[in-house]
Amino acid sequence: MKADPAGVLTGAHYLDGDFACGEGAMAAGCRFVAGYPITPSTEVVERIARRFPLMGGTFIQMEDELASMAAVVGASWTGSKAMTVTSGPGFSLMMENIGLAAMMETPCVVVDVQRGGPSTGLPTMVGQGDVMQARWGSHGDYEVIALTPQSPQEAFDLTIDAFNLAERYRVPVMFLMDECVGHMTERVVIPEPGAIEVVPRALTAKPPAEFEPYRIDGGTIPEFARAGDGYRFHTTGLTHDERGYPVMSAGCQESCVRRLLDKIQGDADRIVRFEEEGTDDADVVVVAYGITARVARLAIEQARRQGVKVGFLRLIVLWPFPEKRIRELAGSVGAFVVPEINYGQIVLEVERCAGGRCDVVSVTHGGGAVHDPAKITGEILAAGAVAA
Amino acid sequence: MSVAKVGTRTDFPAEPPEHPTAPYLRMERIPHVWCPGCGIGTVVQCYATALGRSGVDLDKASVVSGIGCSGRAAGYLKLDGFHTTHGRAIPFATGLKLGRPELQVTVFSGDGDLTGIGGNHFIHAARRNMDLLVILINNFIYGMTGGQNAPTTPLSARSSTMPFGNFEPPFNVPHLAASSGAAYVARWTCLHIRRLTWTLEEAIQRRGFRLVEVIAPCPTLYSRLNKLGTGLDGMSFYHDNAVIRHGADTRELAIDFQKGIVCGKFVDEEKPTFSELMDEHYGRVLGEKYVPMPASGGWQHG
Ligand SMILES: Cc1ncc(C[n+]2csc(CCOP(=O)(O)OP(=O)(O)O)c2C)c(N)n1
Ligand code: SF4
Ligand SMILES: [Mg+2]
C-alpha cells in the first residue's frame, strides 16, 4: 500500500541522519515509539515526540531500555508498527526483549546509533562496534535483519525498508546507524506519499476457530492476529507449538527454532543488498558499510590514481550477510580490504566466506573518529602489490 | 400409612454441565503446572469469575504475565494472552494498552517478577497511572526457580538462598504501589475467595494503575522451607491471622513472619490515567491539530 500522508513530510529538507530516520519511521507508518534518551540517538525520538501528536502516534519515554523494548513488542501485537531507538549501552539492555520479539515473531524496528564502546565508552563519538551484537546479542539461535545507512537520505529511505522487512518476515529489524551518519546534516528528499511503498501488517483472514498463531500453511511465516480482534490467541517466549503453547521437548525446539532461522536464511537472496562497483577486473575489493563506506570511497579513488584495480562492495543489508557474493569474489580477487570502526568484526564474516581463497585485510579503528583515508589507501596499495 | 417407592433412577445427563469457569480457561491445557495446595489457581478462578461478572468484552481483554509459577497464569486464561520475559510484563502491557487503547489489559504475575527484577517498571507504571490491572501473587518466595529469597520474603523466614533466615527488609507491596501513585490498591489472601472476586470485579471496572496483591501459599517451597505444613495449613493460618481493615494506612501493611496480615481495600481514587492526561494536555496545547491514537489502535489497513 501507499504511505499514510499524515506521516510524510514531502519535500527537500536539510536534515541530520537522526531526524531523517525519524521521518522515515513516520512515513513507513510507525505509530508507536518507546525509548530512553541516549546520545547520539536521542534526536530520532525528539523528532517523533514533536510530530506524533499530529498524526495519531504515541511516543512514551520509558524508565529504561528494557522497558522500551518490551513496550515495543507489546505494541506490535496490536498491529501498530513500533520502533525503539538507542545507542550501545541501551542496545545491550534491549537484547532481552529482542530475543522475545524474535521468538514471538514480532515485527519491530530497533535503531542503534552506534558510538564507541565498550560500556559507556565514547558517548558522542562514532563507533561501529555493535554490528556483531546486532546479529548475536540475545542468547540462543535466532535470525534478524540489519541495515546500515551511509547518509541522511539513506537513513530516511532504509528506515522505510526496515519497517517493510520487519512486516514481511515478522522479525525485529536492526537499524545500525553510526554517530557520524546520525549527526551529519545533508539534503534529504522525501517523496510524495503516493511514491512510498509500505507493507501493512497483514492480518489473518481465518475465523478465530480455525486460527493457530504459529501454524504454517505453506511458506515459512505464520499468519498474524492482533490483540483485541477476538482470536484469543496465546504467545510465549518459551519454545512453543503451532498453538503458541509451551512444549518443553527437543522435538518442538527443533521445529520452533529451525523455522526462525529458515525464514531468513532461506530467503537471504531476496533480503541481501549491497552496492557494487568496479569489481569485474578488480585485484582488490574494499568491503565497507555506514560512514566508513564514504571514507573508503576516497581511499579507493586515491588507490586507483596509483594504478591499483580496486573494486568496492558497500554493504547495505549487513545481516543476512552477502555470503554468496563474497564467495564468488573470493575466487577472482587477490584480497579483500575491510575497514570498519571496530577492532575487526565484519571482517570475520568476510574471512569465513573467503575461506582462505584470497587475502583478507582488516583495517581497524577503535572509534572516536573515522579512518584516515590514507590508512585505507595504504592497505589497498599493499594488497594490490601482492595481488598484481 | 403409605410406603415410599424404592428404585434406582438412571436419568444421568450424557454430559455434565460445563464448569462455570471453563469458558474463561484454555481447557485443553488443563491439568495445569501448579502443585497441589498452591494458591495461584484459586486466584485464576477468582479472576475468571470476576471477568464474567464484570461484563467486559472478553475479545478486548488481554492478559500479560512475566516469568514464574504465577507467570503461567496467562497461559491458562482464554483471552489474548502474552507470556513475556521475567519482570517485563508491565512494560509489555504498557505497549499493548497504548497501541490499542480500547483493550482491557491485566498483568498477572509473581512478587519476584513484579517487585524484584520488574520493580522499576512497577513504580513507574504506578507513577504514570498507566491503565493496567496488576494482580500480584505474593507467595513470599521465588517459586519457579526453587525457593530463593524474594524482595517480599519476611524477615527471618527461610529461603534456599537465605538458609539461615532472611535478614533483608522486605517490600510492603501495597505501600510501594500507593506511594508511587497507584489509583487502586487492595490485598487479600487466597482464603478470601468471595472478597477477592468482588475486589477484582470492582478493579476491572476502575481505571488507572490498579494493584491487587494476593497472599498465596506455596506449600512446595515456602511452607516446606519454613516448616509451615501443607497448603491447607496455610489457609488456616490466614483464617486465624488475616484481619480486614479497609482504608488502612498503607505504611502499616508490612508483613512479618507468621504474623497478622492486614487485608482490604486501601486506595480507590478517581484520577486521570496516562492516556487521559496525554489527551487532555495535547488537546489543550495543540487544539485542533492534535490527533489522538484511535481507540482501535494505530494499525493501518492494507
Ligand atoms: C532474566 C531472568 N532471570 C532469571 C530467571 C529465572 N527465574 C524464573 S522465575 C523466577 C522467579 C519468579 O518468582 P516470582 O515472580 O515470585 O514467581 P513465583 O514462581 O513465585 O510465582 C526467576 C528468578 C529468568 N527466567 N529470567
Ligand atoms: S512451587 Fe510453589 S508457587 Fe510454584 S506451583 Fe508449586 S506451590 Fe505454587
Ligand atoms: Mg513468588
XYZ file of C-alpha atoms and ligand atoms in Angstrom:
725
model
C 0.000 0.000 0.000
C 0.990 3.652 -0.219
C 2.180 5.642 2.785
C -0.338 7.393 5.030
C 0.094 11.069 4.043
C -0.185 12.127 7.702
C 3.310 10.788 8.332
C 5.030 12.038 5.192
C 6.799 15.397 5.154
C 7.139 15.620 1.375
C 9.812 17.984 0.092
C 13.518 18.691 0.077
C 14.943 19.175 3.567
C 18.238 19.767 5.257
C 18.215 17.065 7.933
C 20.626 15.108 10.047
C 20.567 11.327 9.910
C 18.689 11.000 13.199
C 15.891 13.298 12.069
C 15.790 11.595 8.689
C 15.459 8.220 10.395
C 12.560 9.562 12.468
C 10.903 10.900 9.318
C 11.422 7.551 7.625
C 9.713 5.778 10.508
C 6.711 8.100 10.375
C 6.482 7.768 6.610
C 6.614 3.984 6.977
C 3.539 4.137 9.190
C 5.187 3.739 12.575
C 2.694 4.957 15.196
C 4.221 3.709 18.419
C 7.656 4.568 19.725
C 9.040 3.848 23.184
C 12.534 4.973 24.044
C 15.004 6.133 26.619
C 17.368 9.040 25.947
C 20.913 8.267 24.893
C 23.398 10.154 22.790
C 23.810 10.090 19.807
C 20.365 8.651 19.123
C 18.014 10.908 21.050
C 17.202 13.282 18.189
C 15.293 10.478 16.498
C 12.729 10.313 19.301
C 12.795 14.067 19.847
C 11.685 14.487 16.265
C 8.985 11.869 16.694
C 7.785 13.267 20.036
C 7.076 16.578 18.278
C 5.317 15.132 15.270
C 3.442 12.102 16.620
C 0.646 14.098 18.308
C -0.223 15.481 14.875
C -0.698 12.067 13.252
C -2.244 9.742 15.827
C 1.008 8.263 17.057
C 2.032 7.630 20.653
C 5.524 8.198 21.955
C 6.396 7.251 25.503
C 9.693 7.805 27.242
C 10.064 4.655 29.307
C 12.035 4.174 32.502
C 14.836 2.304 30.734
C 15.684 0.369 27.577
C 14.477 -2.948 28.996
C 11.040 -1.373 29.273
C 11.291 0.417 25.921
C 11.926 -2.780 24.038
C 9.251 -4.688 25.969
C 6.707 -1.952 25.224
C 7.578 -2.071 21.529
C 6.961 -5.814 21.399
C 3.659 -5.343 23.240
C 2.541 -2.534 20.946
C 3.382 -4.520 17.846
C 0.893 -7.188 18.947
C -1.854 -4.603 18.490
C -0.859 -4.358 14.836
C 0.805 -0.968 15.291
C 4.157 -0.526 13.644
C 6.501 0.020 16.534
C 10.090 1.166 16.991
C 12.637 1.955 19.642
C 15.841 3.945 19.367
C 19.068 3.716 21.316
C 22.860 3.545 21.308
C 25.291 0.882 22.557
C 24.595 0.827 26.312
C 20.851 0.789 25.691
C 21.218 -1.712 22.866
C 22.768 -4.099 25.389
C 19.719 -3.744 27.644
C 17.365 -4.335 24.737
C 18.825 -7.714 23.890
C 16.494 -9.493 26.309
C 13.313 -8.470 24.530
C 14.861 -8.502 21.074
C 15.089 -12.235 21.776
C 11.430 -12.205 22.793
C 10.499 -10.396 19.583
C 12.424 -12.975 17.556
C 10.805 -15.880 19.435
C 7.271 -14.476 19.272
C 7.881 -13.387 15.648
C 7.011 -9.791 16.318
C 7.674 -7.196 13.621
C 9.512 -4.171 15.013
C 12.446 -1.886 14.311
C 15.344 -1.223 16.680
C 17.506 1.758 15.800
C 21.032 1.727 17.223
C 23.038 4.868 16.536
C 26.438 3.445 17.291
C 29.045 5.160 19.399
C 32.405 3.935 20.644
C 32.250 1.145 23.242
C 32.546 -0.993 25.281
C 30.429 0.143 28.224
C 29.699 3.864 28.363
C 32.643 4.318 26.010
C 32.534 7.392 23.809
C 29.073 8.904 24.246
C 29.174 11.459 21.480
C 31.720 9.916 19.150
C 31.478 7.438 16.366
C 31.851 3.662 16.533
C 30.736 0.613 14.576
C 31.308 -1.901 17.317
C 27.727 -3.173 17.645
C 27.495 -4.971 14.322
C 28.093 -8.421 15.784
C 25.902 -7.681 18.783
C 23.090 -6.820 16.375
C 23.376 -10.329 14.995
C 24.213 -12.356 18.084
C 23.384 -10.165 21.072
C 20.474 -12.077 22.553
C 21.008 -15.631 23.755
C 20.174 -18.702 21.725
C 19.785 -19.101 17.981
C 17.682 -16.675 16.029
C 17.954 -14.527 12.918
C 17.431 -10.817 12.451
C 17.793 -8.429 9.564
C 20.150 -5.447 9.874
C 20.580 -2.406 7.642
C 23.283 0.273 7.642
C 22.719 3.672 6.044
C 25.632 5.804 4.854
C 23.838 9.161 4.679
C 20.801 11.051 5.976
C 18.992 10.306 2.716
C 19.587 6.616 3.251
C 18.609 6.962 6.895
C 15.208 8.023 5.568
C 14.911 5.523 2.718
C 16.253 2.499 4.565
C 14.137 3.119 7.665
C 11.103 2.577 5.447
C 12.709 -0.606 4.106
C 13.427 -1.700 7.681
C 9.731 -1.482 8.569
C 8.736 -3.262 5.381
C 11.180 -6.099 6.037
C 10.009 -6.385 9.651
C 6.435 -6.820 8.427
C 7.312 -9.242 5.670
C 9.426 -11.558 7.788
C 7.939 -10.954 11.242
C 11.354 -10.222 12.731
C 12.981 -7.469 14.725
C 14.989 -5.410 12.228
C 18.145 -3.722 13.469
C 18.801 -0.303 12.016
C 22.501 0.282 12.506
C 23.354 3.910 12.130
C 26.553 5.399 13.490
C 27.175 8.701 15.208
C 28.549 10.308 12.032
C 25.582 9.398 9.874
C 23.228 10.248 12.730
C 24.686 13.709 13.269
C 25.638 14.635 9.725
C 23.305 17.091 8.018
C 22.620 16.791 4.311
C 19.892 17.235 1.764
C 17.114 14.717 2.231
C 14.356 14.421 -0.320
C 11.104 12.998 0.980
C 8.839 11.825 -1.840
C 5.072 12.160 -2.183
C 3.152 9.627 -0.057
C 1.935 8.006 -3.270
C 5.530 7.213 -4.211
C 6.319 5.467 -0.913
C 5.509 1.776 -0.812
C 4.767 0.453 2.668
C 3.958 -3.075 3.746
C 0.962 -3.047 6.086
C 0.516 -5.579 8.849
C -1.162 -8.496 7.154
C -3.930 -9.867 9.355
C -5.208 -13.398 9.067
C -8.470 -13.867 7.206
C -9.245 -17.071 9.095
C -12.070 -17.111 11.618
C -10.876 -17.457 15.235
C -11.940 -21.104 15.450
C -9.537 -22.061 12.660
C -6.646 -19.844 13.657
C -3.447 -21.015 15.308
C -0.824 -18.330 15.833
C 2.177 -20.360 14.666
C 0.658 -22.658 12.090
C 2.402 -22.684 8.736
C 0.194 -23.296 5.732
C 2.850 -23.240 3.048
C 5.679 -20.718 3.200
C 7.665 -20.120 6.355
C 5.829 -17.292 8.081
C 2.691 -17.759 10.161
C -0.400 -15.601 9.830
C -0.880 -12.833 12.333
C -3.824 -11.913 14.541
C -3.685 -8.775 16.613
C -4.821 -8.472 20.215
C -8.424 -7.406 20.584
C -9.929 -8.945 17.465
C -11.477 -11.963 19.171
C -8.831 -14.538 18.330
C -7.937 -15.102 21.988
C -4.566 -16.449 20.962
C -1.636 -17.201 23.189
C 2.027 -16.424 22.603
C 5.096 -17.030 24.722
C 8.842 -16.670 24.801
C 9.013 -20.350 25.694
C 9.580 -22.924 22.977
C 6.086 -23.423 21.585
C 3.942 -25.436 19.221
C 1.671 -24.138 16.483
C -0.960 -23.129 19.015
C 1.598 -20.936 20.754
C 1.563 -23.278 23.757
C 4.789 -24.134 25.565
C 6.232 -27.561 24.787
C 9.456 -28.483 26.539
C 10.987 -31.029 24.208
C 13.915 -31.344 21.848
C 11.499 -32.090 19.020
C 9.480 -28.942 19.484
C 12.663 -26.904 19.930
C 13.864 -28.154 16.556
C 10.680 -27.251 14.703
C 10.155 -23.959 16.509
C 13.693 -22.563 16.341
C 14.631 -24.089 12.995
C 11.879 -22.124 11.319
C 13.062 -18.857 12.908
C 16.364 -19.454 11.131
C 14.941 -20.837 7.892
C 12.573 -17.987 7.251
C 15.526 -15.594 6.955
C 18.324 -17.885 5.749
C 16.086 -19.461 3.139
C 15.167 -16.080 1.729
C 18.577 -14.445 2.127
C 18.980 -13.911 -1.622
C 15.978 -11.630 -1.596
C 16.948 -9.764 1.554
C 20.674 -9.258 0.951
C 21.506 -5.883 -0.507
C 24.782 -4.245 -1.445
C 26.170 -1.781 -3.899
C 28.984 -2.936 -6.113
C 31.290 -1.003 -8.343
C 34.479 -1.757 -10.282
C 34.692 -5.374 -9.137
C 34.770 -7.004 -12.586
C 38.512 -6.929 -13.060
C 39.492 -5.935 -9.524
C 42.593 -7.225 -7.798
C 41.412 -5.778 -4.511
C 37.869 -5.291 -3.259
C 37.084 -2.969 -0.372
C 34.144 -4.062 1.769
C 32.697 -1.292 3.932
C 29.463 -0.005 5.416
C 27.948 3.051 7.112
C 30.135 6.129 7.420
C 33.240 4.058 6.704
C 31.917 3.371 3.210
C 32.189 7.079 2.473
C 35.707 7.307 3.820
C 36.671 4.187 1.889
C 35.405 5.715 -1.364
C 38.040 8.443 -1.084
C 40.718 5.843 -0.381
C 39.627 3.850 -3.421
C 39.917 6.890 -5.685
C 43.412 7.574 -4.380
C 44.461 3.953 -4.914
C 43.037 3.922 -8.438
C 45.034 7.015 -9.266
C 48.089 5.000 -8.318
C 47.070 2.259 -10.726
C 45.547 -0.376 -8.474
C 42.499 -2.174 -9.811
C 40.231 -1.816 -6.833
C 36.552 -2.554 -6.573
C 34.025 -1.611 -3.942
C 31.353 -3.602 -2.193
C 29.207 -1.435 0.057
C 27.064 -3.404 2.455
C 23.543 -2.018 2.831
C 21.925 -5.046 4.433
C 24.518 -6.285 6.902
C 22.524 -9.268 8.153
C 21.911 -11.631 6.484
C 25.460 -11.310 5.179
C 26.058 -11.402 1.395
C 27.805 -14.741 1.628
C 27.272 -15.785 -1.965
C 28.737 -12.664 -3.493
C 31.762 -12.655 -1.191
C 32.381 -16.322 -2.019
C 32.222 -15.588 -5.745
C 34.547 -12.613 -5.496
C 36.986 -14.564 -3.345
C 37.655 -16.752 -6.381
C 38.658 -13.846 -8.600
C 40.272 -11.169 -6.436
C 43.606 -11.116 -4.676
C 42.388 -9.526 -1.472
C 39.524 -8.001 0.426
C 40.275 -4.890 2.448
C 37.776 -4.360 5.242
C 37.885 -1.045 7.088
C 35.439 -0.646 9.983
C 35.302 1.395 13.167
C 35.915 -1.513 15.492
C 38.739 -3.976 16.051
C 37.632 -6.353 13.326
C 34.042 -7.668 13.339
C 32.548 -7.853 9.852
C 35.992 -8.838 8.608
C 35.404 -12.163 10.387
C 32.453 -12.826 8.112
C 34.455 -11.829 5.061
C 37.201 -14.240 6.130
C 34.705 -17.008 6.712
C 33.180 -16.560 3.270
C 36.540 -16.122 1.542
C 37.568 -19.467 3.029
C 41.273 -18.867 2.510
C 40.991 -18.371 -1.246
C 42.259 -14.798 -1.090
C 43.805 -12.446 1.436
C 41.578 -10.591 3.854
C 42.952 -7.404 5.388
C 41.328 -5.848 8.414
C 41.710 -2.082 8.751
C 40.675 -1.355 12.303
C 39.810 1.791 14.172
C 38.828 1.857 17.833
C 36.296 4.652 17.411
C 36.058 8.333 18.248
C 36.858 9.326 14.669
C 36.626 7.900 11.194
C 39.631 6.317 9.499
C 42.271 8.481 7.954
C 41.590 7.602 4.280
C 45.348 7.376 3.754
C 45.458 4.395 6.091
C 42.913 2.546 3.959
C 44.694 3.634 0.782
C 47.928 2.242 2.188
C 46.326 -1.131 2.830
C 44.788 -1.198 -0.650
C 48.162 -0.408 -2.235
C 49.911 -3.083 -0.177
C 47.269 -5.663 -1.023
C 47.333 -4.586 -4.669
C 51.098 -5.012 -4.838
C 50.810 -8.593 -3.616
C 47.924 -9.372 -5.954
C 49.435 -7.839 -9.088
C -49.691 -45.469 56.183
C -48.075 -45.148 52.808
C -44.946 -46.955 51.719
C -42.158 -44.970 49.952
C -41.312 -46.218 46.484
C -37.923 -47.798 46.082
C -35.865 -47.984 42.867
C -32.835 -46.647 41.032
C -33.033 -43.587 38.814
C -30.981 -43.811 35.647
C -31.632 -40.409 34.067
C -27.998 -39.149 34.199
C -27.141 -36.419 31.692
C -24.893 -37.609 28.854
C -22.521 -34.719 29.558
C -22.279 -32.941 32.886
C -22.950 -29.207 32.719
C -19.822 -27.225 31.851
C -17.754 -25.990 34.765
C -18.682 -22.335 35.313
C -15.069 -21.246 34.811
C -14.489 -23.297 31.680
C -15.454 -20.550 29.214
C -12.609 -18.438 30.575
C -9.951 -21.116 30.506
C -7.963 -22.980 27.882
C -9.386 -26.304 28.971
C -7.134 -28.175 26.555
C -4.192 -27.079 28.701
C -5.619 -28.475 31.944
C -4.139 -30.042 34.096
C -2.015 -27.018 34.881
C 1.570 -26.939 36.178
C 0.834 -25.816 39.721
C 1.446 -28.038 42.764
C -1.354 -29.393 44.945
C -2.198 -26.813 47.586
C -0.680 -23.929 45.574
C -2.657 -20.710 45.839
C -2.218 -19.464 42.276
C -5.062 -21.476 40.732
C -7.507 -20.049 43.248
C -6.667 -16.551 42.103
C -7.090 -17.520 38.452
C -10.526 -18.863 39.357
C -11.447 -15.631 41.176
C -10.216 -13.519 38.291
C -12.142 -15.579 35.735
C -15.307 -15.264 37.810
C -14.773 -11.528 38.194
C -14.232 -11.167 34.451
C -17.513 -12.920 33.788
C -19.412 -10.820 36.288
C -17.870 -7.554 35.166
C -19.440 -7.881 31.742
C -16.288 -6.718 29.920
C -15.933 -7.740 26.286
C -13.603 -10.715 26.566
C -12.487 -10.256 22.976
C -10.967 -6.950 24.047
C -9.370 -8.273 27.226
C -5.681 -9.228 27.275
C -3.624 -10.826 29.997
C 0.131 -10.420 30.259
C 2.437 -12.405 32.517
C 6.113 -12.339 33.280
C 8.017 -15.458 34.298
C 7.443 -17.635 37.343
C 4.795 -20.027 38.627
C 2.380 -17.096 38.843
C 3.521 -16.028 35.406
C 1.994 -19.172 33.945
C -1.488 -17.737 34.509
C -1.571 -16.004 31.112
C -1.229 -19.425 29.538
C -4.467 -20.767 31.015
C -6.801 -17.841 30.548
C -8.795 -17.824 27.337
C -8.031 -14.249 26.407
C -5.365 -12.806 24.173
C -2.504 -13.971 26.344
C 1.141 -12.984 26.470
C 3.762 -14.874 28.412
C 6.679 -12.476 28.185
C 10.098 -12.153 29.861
C 10.993 -12.062 33.542
C 9.981 -8.725 35.008
C 8.763 -7.156 31.781
C 5.056 -7.892 31.926
C 4.220 -4.314 32.905
C 6.156 -2.555 30.129
C 4.918 -5.118 27.598
C 1.376 -4.464 28.803
C 2.031 -0.725 28.568
C 2.829 -1.093 24.863
C -0.233 -3.254 24.342
C -2.506 -0.762 26.063
C -1.071 2.295 24.316
C -1.001 0.500 20.970
C -4.736 -0.203 21.128
C -6.281 1.983 23.817
C -9.640 0.173 23.880
C -8.039 -3.011 25.305
C -8.613 -4.049 28.920
C -5.155 -5.144 29.984
C -4.421 -7.233 33.062
C -0.961 -8.147 34.295
C -0.896 -11.385 36.265
C 2.473 -12.253 37.787
C 4.522 -13.007 40.869
C 6.053 -10.976 43.666
C 9.605 -11.582 42.446
C 8.727 -10.818 38.867
C 6.867 -7.603 39.612
C 8.795 -6.134 42.544
C 12.265 -7.667 42.076
C 13.505 -7.729 38.501
C 10.465 -5.702 37.388
C 10.371 -3.324 40.347
C 11.379 -0.284 38.358
C 8.581 -0.831 35.844
C 6.104 -1.346 38.692
C 6.770 2.025 40.309
C 6.893 3.896 37.018
C 3.640 2.431 35.732
C 2.049 3.402 39.063
C 3.562 6.880 38.823
C 2.112 7.343 35.331
C -1.200 5.852 36.424
C -0.981 3.559 33.432
C -4.349 1.938 32.827
C -3.428 -1.592 33.924
C -4.874 -4.018 36.444
C -1.958 -5.757 38.148
C -2.672 -8.985 40.026
C 0.401 -9.768 42.091
C 0.695 -13.205 43.669
C 2.773 -12.828 46.787
C 3.976 -16.208 47.991
C 6.972 -14.590 49.741
C 9.388 -16.501 47.543
C 10.732 -17.270 44.070
C 8.676 -20.381 43.458
C 9.540 -21.379 39.909
C 13.282 -21.410 40.481
C 13.174 -23.403 43.698
C 12.515 -21.186 46.688
C 15.081 -18.402 46.592
C 14.745 -15.178 48.539
C 12.316 -12.608 47.135
C 12.046 -8.872 47.824
C 8.910 -9.854 49.755
C 10.376 -12.612 51.937
C 9.567 -11.676 55.551
C 12.451 -11.063 57.945
C 13.757 -14.305 59.462
C 11.830 -16.536 57.022
C 13.982 -19.163 55.332
C 14.550 -19.415 51.639
C 17.049 -21.521 49.713
C 19.396 -18.548 49.377
C 18.804 -17.370 52.951
C 19.197 -20.781 54.562
C 19.758 -19.186 57.967
C 16.770 -16.905 57.643
C 16.248 -13.694 55.708
C 17.929 -10.568 57.075
C 16.901 -8.165 54.271
C 13.884 -5.990 54.989
C 11.074 -6.814 52.525
C 8.839 -4.515 50.496
C 5.444 -3.561 51.780
C 3.849 -4.004 48.357
C 0.592 -2.038 48.810
C 2.596 0.861 50.222
C 5.058 0.699 47.348
C 2.153 0.932 44.886
C 0.237 3.584 46.776
C 3.230 5.830 47.351
C 4.189 5.524 43.680
C 0.780 6.791 42.600
C -1.499 3.771 42.105
C -5.187 4.614 41.789
C -6.452 1.417 43.384
C -4.716 -0.791 45.939
C -6.103 -3.854 47.682
C -4.831 -7.006 49.365
C -6.464 -10.337 50.107
C -5.310 -13.852 50.785
C -6.271 -16.957 48.851
C -8.739 -17.738 51.592
C -10.836 -14.644 50.824
C -12.379 -16.036 47.700
C -15.582 -14.020 47.676
C -13.936 -10.801 48.774
C -11.098 -11.208 46.298
C -13.535 -11.917 43.491
C -15.567 -8.884 44.417
C -12.447 -6.719 44.564
C -11.250 -7.977 41.183
C -14.658 -7.290 39.689
C -14.544 -3.771 41.037
C -10.918 -3.288 39.980
C -11.702 -4.436 36.439
C -14.228 -1.628 36.229
C -11.931 1.055 37.638
C -9.239 2.659 35.530
C -5.649 3.641 36.080
C -2.955 1.618 37.786
C -4.721 -0.918 39.975
C -2.813 -3.283 42.219
C -4.437 -6.301 43.816
C -1.944 -8.219 45.936
C -2.932 -11.750 46.830
C -1.102 -13.603 49.580
C -0.863 -17.196 48.387
C 0.572 -20.349 49.892
C 3.499 -22.072 48.204
C 3.440 -25.382 50.062
C 6.192 -26.911 47.952
C 8.840 -24.340 48.803
C 7.988 -21.527 51.172
C 5.940 -23.687 53.521
C 8.359 -26.592 53.382
C 11.473 -24.491 53.942
C 9.753 -22.810 56.878
C 8.035 -25.938 58.261
C 4.593 -24.408 57.861
C 2.794 -27.541 56.736
C 0.505 -28.037 53.764
C -1.498 -25.629 51.641
C -4.418 -26.262 53.947
C -2.303 -25.265 56.942
C -1.501 -22.074 55.056
C -5.201 -21.419 54.645
C -5.926 -21.969 58.333
C -3.094 -19.603 59.146
C -4.799 -16.943 57.007
C -8.075 -17.763 58.704
C -6.623 -17.130 62.135
C -4.326 -14.229 61.272
C -5.835 -12.142 58.489
C -7.587 -9.009 59.612
C -9.727 -6.845 57.367
C -9.105 -3.134 57.645
C -10.399 -1.201 54.668
C -8.793 2.165 54.213
C -5.816 1.254 56.437
C -2.760 3.486 56.201
C -0.564 1.646 53.707
C 2.511 2.340 55.845
C 1.098 -0.159 58.300
C 0.769 -3.068 55.923
C 4.222 -4.622 56.257
C 4.103 -8.373 56.746
C 6.165 -10.002 59.476
C 6.987 -13.688 59.513
C 3.878 -15.648 60.564
C 2.195 -12.575 61.997
C -1.079 -10.865 61.153
C -1.874 -9.977 57.540
C -3.913 -6.820 57.063
C -6.319 -7.175 54.135
C -8.828 -4.904 52.472
C -9.093 -2.091 50.017
C -6.674 0.686 50.863
C -6.771 3.078 47.930
C -9.590 3.768 45.480
C -9.008 7.103 43.808
C -10.541 8.692 40.758
C -7.680 10.278 38.835
C -6.685 10.636 35.207
C -4.697 7.874 33.556
C -1.578 8.349 31.429
C -3.658 8.381 28.253
C -6.237 10.770 29.657
C -3.505 13.146 30.790
C -1.872 12.928 27.383
C -5.122 13.567 25.513
C -6.119 16.394 27.798
C -2.690 18.013 27.607
C -2.189 17.775 23.857
C -5.809 18.802 23.291
C -5.199 21.940 25.294
C -1.775 22.772 23.873
C -2.261 21.720 20.263
C -6.009 22.231 19.901
C -7.451 21.061 16.592
C -4.052 19.884 15.434
C -3.954 17.057 17.976
C -4.794 13.677 16.504
C -5.145 11.093 19.277
C -4.459 7.473 18.519
C -7.769 5.810 17.612
C -9.198 3.520 20.313
C -8.797 0.639 17.882
C -5.069 1.352 17.565
C -2.505 2.676 15.162
C -2.857 -0.244 12.796
C -3.109 0.815 9.183
C -5.405 -1.151 6.954
C -3.810 -2.705 3.919
C 16.214 -12.681 33.236
C 15.851 -13.868 34.042
N 16.460 -14.077 35.232
C 16.129 -15.147 35.962
C 15.173 -16.019 35.536
C 14.831 -17.216 36.374
N 13.534 -17.084 37.059
C 12.418 -17.635 36.553
S 11.068 -17.390 37.510
C 11.990 -16.561 38.657
C 11.382 -16.065 39.930
C 9.919 -15.957 39.914
O 9.476 -15.558 41.162
P 8.054 -14.939 41.342
O 7.841 -13.831 40.393
O 7.879 -14.620 42.776
O 7.077 -16.101 40.843
P 6.608 -17.439 41.566
O 7.304 -18.538 40.860
O 6.967 -17.347 42.998
O 5.137 -17.446 41.347
C 13.326 -16.469 38.271
C 14.363 -15.822 39.075
C 14.573 -15.774 34.278
N 13.630 -16.567 33.770
N 14.923 -14.700 33.572
S 6.403 -24.152 43.605
Fe 5.060 -23.058 44.991
S 4.279 -21.316 43.787
Fe 5.134 -22.799 42.349
S 3.377 -24.062 41.754
Fe 4.398 -25.117 43.451
S 3.323 -24.396 45.242
Fe 2.805 -22.993 43.589
Mg 6.783 -15.610 44.221
